[in-house]
PDB file of C-alpha atoms in Angstrom:
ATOM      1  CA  UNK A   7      94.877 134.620 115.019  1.00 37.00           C
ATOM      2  CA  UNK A   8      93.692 132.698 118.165  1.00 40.00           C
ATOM      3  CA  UNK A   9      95.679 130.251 119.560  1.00 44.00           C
ATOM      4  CA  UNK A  10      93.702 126.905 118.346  1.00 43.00           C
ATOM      5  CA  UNK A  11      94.578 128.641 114.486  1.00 41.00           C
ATOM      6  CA  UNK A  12      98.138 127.890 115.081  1.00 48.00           C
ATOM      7  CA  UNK A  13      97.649 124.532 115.658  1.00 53.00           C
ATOM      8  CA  UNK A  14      96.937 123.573 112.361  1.00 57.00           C
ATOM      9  CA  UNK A  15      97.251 120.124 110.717  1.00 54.00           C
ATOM     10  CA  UNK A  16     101.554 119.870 111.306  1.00 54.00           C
ATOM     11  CA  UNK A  17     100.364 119.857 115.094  1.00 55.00           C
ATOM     12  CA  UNK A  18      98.457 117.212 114.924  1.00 55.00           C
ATOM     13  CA  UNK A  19     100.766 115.248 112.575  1.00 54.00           C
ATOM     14  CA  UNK A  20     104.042 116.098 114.551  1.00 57.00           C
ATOM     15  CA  UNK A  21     103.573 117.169 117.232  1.00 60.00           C
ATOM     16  CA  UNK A  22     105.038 121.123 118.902  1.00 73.00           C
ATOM     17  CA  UNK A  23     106.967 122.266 115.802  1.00 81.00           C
ATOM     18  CA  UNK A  24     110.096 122.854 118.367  1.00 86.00           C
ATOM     19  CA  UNK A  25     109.617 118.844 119.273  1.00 87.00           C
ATOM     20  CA  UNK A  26     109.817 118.625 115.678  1.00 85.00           C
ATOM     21  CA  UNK A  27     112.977 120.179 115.088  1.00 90.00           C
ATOM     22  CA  UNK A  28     114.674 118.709 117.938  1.00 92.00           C
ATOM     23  CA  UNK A  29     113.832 115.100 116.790  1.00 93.00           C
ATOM     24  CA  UNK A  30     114.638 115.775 112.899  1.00 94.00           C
ATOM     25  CA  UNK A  31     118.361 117.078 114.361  1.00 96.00           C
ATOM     26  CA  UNK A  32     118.809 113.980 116.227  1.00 96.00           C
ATOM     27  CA  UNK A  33     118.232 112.211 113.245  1.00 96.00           C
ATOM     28  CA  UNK A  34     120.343 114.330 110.945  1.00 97.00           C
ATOM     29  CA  UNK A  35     123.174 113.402 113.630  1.00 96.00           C
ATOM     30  CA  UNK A  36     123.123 109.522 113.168  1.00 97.00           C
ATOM     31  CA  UNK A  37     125.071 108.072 110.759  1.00 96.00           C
ATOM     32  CA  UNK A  38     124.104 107.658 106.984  1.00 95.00           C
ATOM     33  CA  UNK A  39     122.677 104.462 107.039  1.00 95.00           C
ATOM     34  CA  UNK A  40     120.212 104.785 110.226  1.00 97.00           C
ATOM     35  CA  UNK A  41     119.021 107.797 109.318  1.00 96.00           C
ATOM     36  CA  UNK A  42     118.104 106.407 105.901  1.00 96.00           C
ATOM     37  CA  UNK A  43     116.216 103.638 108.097  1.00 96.00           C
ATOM     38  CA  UNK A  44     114.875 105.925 110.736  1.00 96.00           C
ATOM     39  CA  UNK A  45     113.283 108.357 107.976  1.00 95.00           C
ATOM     40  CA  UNK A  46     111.913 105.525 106.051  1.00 95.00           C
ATOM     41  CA  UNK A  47     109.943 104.343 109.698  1.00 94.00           C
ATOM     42  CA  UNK A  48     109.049 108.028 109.792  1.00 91.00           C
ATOM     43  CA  UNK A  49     107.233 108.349 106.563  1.00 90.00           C
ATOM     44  CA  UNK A  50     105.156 104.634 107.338  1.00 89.00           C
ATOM     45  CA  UNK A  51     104.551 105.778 110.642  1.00 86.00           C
ATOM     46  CA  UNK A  52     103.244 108.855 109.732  1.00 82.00           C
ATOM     47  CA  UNK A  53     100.142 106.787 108.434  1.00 75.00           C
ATOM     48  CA  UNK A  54      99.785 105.789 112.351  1.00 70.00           C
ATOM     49  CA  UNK A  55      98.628 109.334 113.419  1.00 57.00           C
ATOM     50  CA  UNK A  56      97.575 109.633 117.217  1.00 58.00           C
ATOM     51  CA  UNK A  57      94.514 111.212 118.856  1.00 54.00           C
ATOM     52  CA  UNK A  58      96.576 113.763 120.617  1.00 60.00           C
ATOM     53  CA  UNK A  59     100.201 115.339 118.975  1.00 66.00           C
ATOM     54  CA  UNK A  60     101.761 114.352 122.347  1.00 69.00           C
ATOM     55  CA  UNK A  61     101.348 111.023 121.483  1.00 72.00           C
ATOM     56  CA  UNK A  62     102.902 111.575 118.029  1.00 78.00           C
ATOM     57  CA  UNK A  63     105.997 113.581 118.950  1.00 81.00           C
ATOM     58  CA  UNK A  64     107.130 110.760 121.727  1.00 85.00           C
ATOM     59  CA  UNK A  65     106.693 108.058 119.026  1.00 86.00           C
ATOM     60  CA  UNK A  66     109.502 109.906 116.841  1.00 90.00           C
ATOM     61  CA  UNK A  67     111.537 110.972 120.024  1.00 92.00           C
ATOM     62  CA  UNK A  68     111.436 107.580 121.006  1.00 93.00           C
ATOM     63  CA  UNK A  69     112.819 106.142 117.274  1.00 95.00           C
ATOM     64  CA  UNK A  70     115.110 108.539 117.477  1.00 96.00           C
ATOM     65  CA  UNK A  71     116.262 106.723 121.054  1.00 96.00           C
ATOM     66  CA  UNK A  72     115.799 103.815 119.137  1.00 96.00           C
ATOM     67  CA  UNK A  73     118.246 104.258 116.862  1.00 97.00           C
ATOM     68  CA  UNK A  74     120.622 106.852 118.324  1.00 97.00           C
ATOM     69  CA  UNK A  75     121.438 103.865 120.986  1.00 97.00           C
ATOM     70  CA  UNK A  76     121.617 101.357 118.102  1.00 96.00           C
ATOM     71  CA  UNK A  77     123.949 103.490 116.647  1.00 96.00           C
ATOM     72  CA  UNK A  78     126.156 103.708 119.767  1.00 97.00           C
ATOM     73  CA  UNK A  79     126.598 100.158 120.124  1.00 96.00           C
ATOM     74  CA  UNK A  80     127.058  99.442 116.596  1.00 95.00           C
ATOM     75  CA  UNK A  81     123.967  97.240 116.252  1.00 96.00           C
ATOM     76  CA  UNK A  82     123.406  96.535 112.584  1.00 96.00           C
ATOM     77  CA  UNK A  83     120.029  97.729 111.419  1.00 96.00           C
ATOM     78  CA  UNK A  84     118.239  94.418 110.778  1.00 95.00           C
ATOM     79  CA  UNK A  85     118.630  93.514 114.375  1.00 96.00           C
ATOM     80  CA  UNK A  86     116.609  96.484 115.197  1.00 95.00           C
ATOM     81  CA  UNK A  87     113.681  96.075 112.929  1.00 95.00           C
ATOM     82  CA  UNK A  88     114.314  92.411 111.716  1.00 94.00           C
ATOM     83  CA  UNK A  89     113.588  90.652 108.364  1.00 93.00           C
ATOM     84  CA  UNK A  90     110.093  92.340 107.953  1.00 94.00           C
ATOM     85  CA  UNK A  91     110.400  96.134 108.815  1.00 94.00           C
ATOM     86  CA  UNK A  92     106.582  96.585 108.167  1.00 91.00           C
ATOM     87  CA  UNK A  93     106.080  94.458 111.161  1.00 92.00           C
ATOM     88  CA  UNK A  94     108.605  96.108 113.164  1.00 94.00           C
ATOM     89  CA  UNK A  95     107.402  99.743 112.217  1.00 91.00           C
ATOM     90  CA  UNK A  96     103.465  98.298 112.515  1.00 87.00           C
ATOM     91  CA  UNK A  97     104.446  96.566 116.208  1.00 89.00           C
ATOM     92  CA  UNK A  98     106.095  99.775 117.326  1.00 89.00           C
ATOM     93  CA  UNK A  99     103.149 102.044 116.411  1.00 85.00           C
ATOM     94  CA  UNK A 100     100.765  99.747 118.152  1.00 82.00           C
ATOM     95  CA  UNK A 101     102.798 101.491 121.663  1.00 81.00           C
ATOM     96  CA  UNK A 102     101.634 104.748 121.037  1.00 76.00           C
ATOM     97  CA  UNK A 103      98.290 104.349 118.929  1.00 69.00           C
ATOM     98  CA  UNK A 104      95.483 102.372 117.323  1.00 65.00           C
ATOM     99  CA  UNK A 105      97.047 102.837 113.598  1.00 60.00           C
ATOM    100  CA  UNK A 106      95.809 103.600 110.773  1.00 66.00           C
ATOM    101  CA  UNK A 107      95.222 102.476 106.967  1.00 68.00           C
ATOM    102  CA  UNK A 108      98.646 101.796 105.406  1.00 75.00           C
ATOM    103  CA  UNK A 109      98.632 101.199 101.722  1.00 76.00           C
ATOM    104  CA  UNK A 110     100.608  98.544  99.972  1.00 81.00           C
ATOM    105  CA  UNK A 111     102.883 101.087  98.007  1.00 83.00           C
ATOM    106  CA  UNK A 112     104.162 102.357 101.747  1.00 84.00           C
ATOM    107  CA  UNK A 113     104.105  98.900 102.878  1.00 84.00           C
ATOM    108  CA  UNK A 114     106.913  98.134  99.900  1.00 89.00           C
ATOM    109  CA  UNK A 115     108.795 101.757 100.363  1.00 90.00           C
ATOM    110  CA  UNK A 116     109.630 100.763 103.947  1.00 91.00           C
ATOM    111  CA  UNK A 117     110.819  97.448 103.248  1.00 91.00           C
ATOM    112  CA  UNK A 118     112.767  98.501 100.272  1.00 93.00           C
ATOM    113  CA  UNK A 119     113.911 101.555 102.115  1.00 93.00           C
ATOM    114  CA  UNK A 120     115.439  99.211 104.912  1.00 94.00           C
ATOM    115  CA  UNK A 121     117.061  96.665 103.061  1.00 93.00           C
ATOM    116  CA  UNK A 122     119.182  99.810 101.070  1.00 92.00           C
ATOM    117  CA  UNK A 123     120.316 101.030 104.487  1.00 93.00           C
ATOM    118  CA  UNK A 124     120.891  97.466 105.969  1.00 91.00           C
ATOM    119  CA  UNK A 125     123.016  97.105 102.884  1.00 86.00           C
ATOM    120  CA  UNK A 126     124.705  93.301 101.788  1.00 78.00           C
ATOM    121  CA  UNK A 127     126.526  93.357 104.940  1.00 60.00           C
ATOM    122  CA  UNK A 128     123.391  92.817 107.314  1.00 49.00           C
ATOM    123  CA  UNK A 129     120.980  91.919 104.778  1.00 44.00           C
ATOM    124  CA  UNK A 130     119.377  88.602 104.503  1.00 47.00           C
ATOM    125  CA  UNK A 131     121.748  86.458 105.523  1.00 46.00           C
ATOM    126  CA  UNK A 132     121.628  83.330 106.950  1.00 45.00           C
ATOM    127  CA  UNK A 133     122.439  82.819 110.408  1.00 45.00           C
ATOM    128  CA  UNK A 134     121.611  79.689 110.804  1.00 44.00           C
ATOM    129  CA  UNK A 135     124.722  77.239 112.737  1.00 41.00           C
TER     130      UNK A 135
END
């Protein structure tokens, strides 16, 4: 099998599979409720697939930075991605590649997905004084 065989579809989607295993033990490291949210942004951004797998792997390293830090400092998960997640996860693609088509189903798992691991406590709430 020549070299360009190996590099098969995952490649291009993820990235060098050892990137790939790195990043998906970072995320099984954070706590329950960002990794919930960083796996949901993972699946929607996986519609935003790059030219090169370069590209793709430093998108995910870089969520994982993301929300590792968040994580750190306690920063509740809506004031990472905000009240609209799909713009969040949309806005932070747009750093790394031109997109791609996103159906409405994913558009609805995301924000669903976020608002179970923001949970009541940094939900919607109003923070108006």
């Amino acid at each position: 099998m020549s070299e360009g065989e190996k590099t098969g579809f995952i490649s291009k989607m993820i990235g060098p599979k050892k990137r790939w295993r790195a990043y998906k033990a970072r995320v099984k490291e954070l706590p329950e409720n960002y990794r919930t949210a960083v796996e949901a942004i993972e699946r929607y951004l996986m519609y935003f697939v790059p030219i090169d797998a370069d590209s793709n792997a430093l998108t995910f390293e870089d969520l994982a930075d993301l929300f590792e830090q968040a994580a750190v400092n306690g920063t509740p998960i809506r004031e990472i991605v905000g009240e609209d997640p799909v713009e969040f996860a949309e806005a932070f693609a747009q750093n790394y590649t031109e997109g791609g088509y996103v159906p409405a189903r994913a558009r609805k798992q995301l924000a669903d997905d976020i608002e179970r691991a923001a949970g009541p406590e940094t939900g919607t709430q109003d923070k108006t004084v």
